[in-house]
XYZ file of C-alpha atoms in Angstrom:
90
model
C 7.536 -11.613 -8.508
C 9.244 -8.435 -7.326
C 8.671 -6.792 -10.712
C 4.943 -7.554 -10.500
C 4.750 -5.861 -7.100
C 6.586 -2.787 -8.367
C 4.336 -2.523 -11.435
C 1.228 -2.913 -9.235
C 2.380 -0.145 -6.873
C 3.162 2.182 -9.786
C -0.237 1.445 -11.362
C -2.058 2.171 -8.086
C -0.091 5.383 -7.679
C -1.005 6.522 -11.185
C -4.689 5.693 -10.623
C -4.656 7.635 -7.344
C -2.957 10.549 -9.081
C -5.573 10.551 -11.854
C -8.461 10.422 -9.373
C -6.890 13.083 -7.192
C -6.486 15.471 -10.092
C -10.253 15.260 -10.688
C -11.027 16.225 -7.048
C -10.444 19.976 -6.999
C -13.191 20.843 -4.513
C -12.144 23.214 -1.732
C -12.877 21.885 1.756
C -12.610 23.474 5.171
C -10.257 21.409 7.376
C -10.227 21.959 11.149
C -7.037 20.783 12.811
C -5.864 21.139 16.420
C -5.023 24.829 16.628
C -6.588 26.374 13.534
C -8.481 25.692 10.357
C -7.836 26.176 6.691
C -9.333 25.819 3.245
C -7.549 23.235 1.111
C -8.122 21.480 -2.179
C -9.400 17.997 -1.404
C -6.749 16.350 -3.588
C -3.947 18.226 -1.767
C -5.350 17.355 1.631
C -5.716 13.671 0.745
C -2.205 13.592 -0.689
C -0.665 15.151 2.431
C -2.532 12.785 4.745
C -1.571 9.759 2.622
C 2.121 10.710 2.513
C 2.126 11.423 6.272
C 0.549 8.066 7.069
C 2.858 6.222 4.691
C 5.918 7.910 6.217
C 4.806 7.145 9.759
C 4.150 3.497 8.896
C 7.536 3.280 7.139
C 9.291 4.617 10.253
C 7.446 2.308 12.659
C 7.857 -0.894 10.653
C 11.365 0.063 9.547
C 12.452 0.426 13.164
C 10.829 -2.914 14.056
C 12.609 -4.574 11.133
C 15.916 -2.986 12.143
C 15.519 -4.232 15.729
C 14.763 -7.761 14.558
C 17.786 -7.738 12.220
C 20.008 -6.665 15.113
C 18.604 -9.469 17.250
C 19.188 -12.027 14.481
C 22.788 -10.829 14.091
C 23.364 -11.013 17.857
C 21.885 -14.516 18.080
C 23.983 -15.735 15.131
C 27.142 -14.472 16.851
C 26.047 -16.179 20.059
C 25.369 -19.451 18.209
C 28.721 -19.291 16.428
C 30.489 -18.678 19.740
C 28.706 -21.603 21.408
C 29.383 -24.021 18.555
C 33.068 -23.086 18.488
C 33.345 -23.723 22.242
C 31.513 -27.056 22.174
C 33.821 -29.999 22.957
C 34.511 -32.232 20.016
C 33.613 -35.845 20.771
C 35.858 -38.492 19.308
C 34.993 -42.145 18.943
C 37.531 -44.376 20.578
């Protein structure tokens, strides 16, 4: 299943690369402090990579926090189960 996902991502990347190479129109892009003329494919690529990186950072940090919480709770559970009194049948 993991291989299928990797192949799908690579295929989508190659399709996007092929479509982007066909978009060589120059566009005027106004950003906060200035403006510039960029190739549309370059501009789309930069925006895509920026968004992907930002999403990776946000969800990566959320995943890291949840993994730390899981580790802490497992330690707490192990500590509580080791301290629990053992009941014996008499």
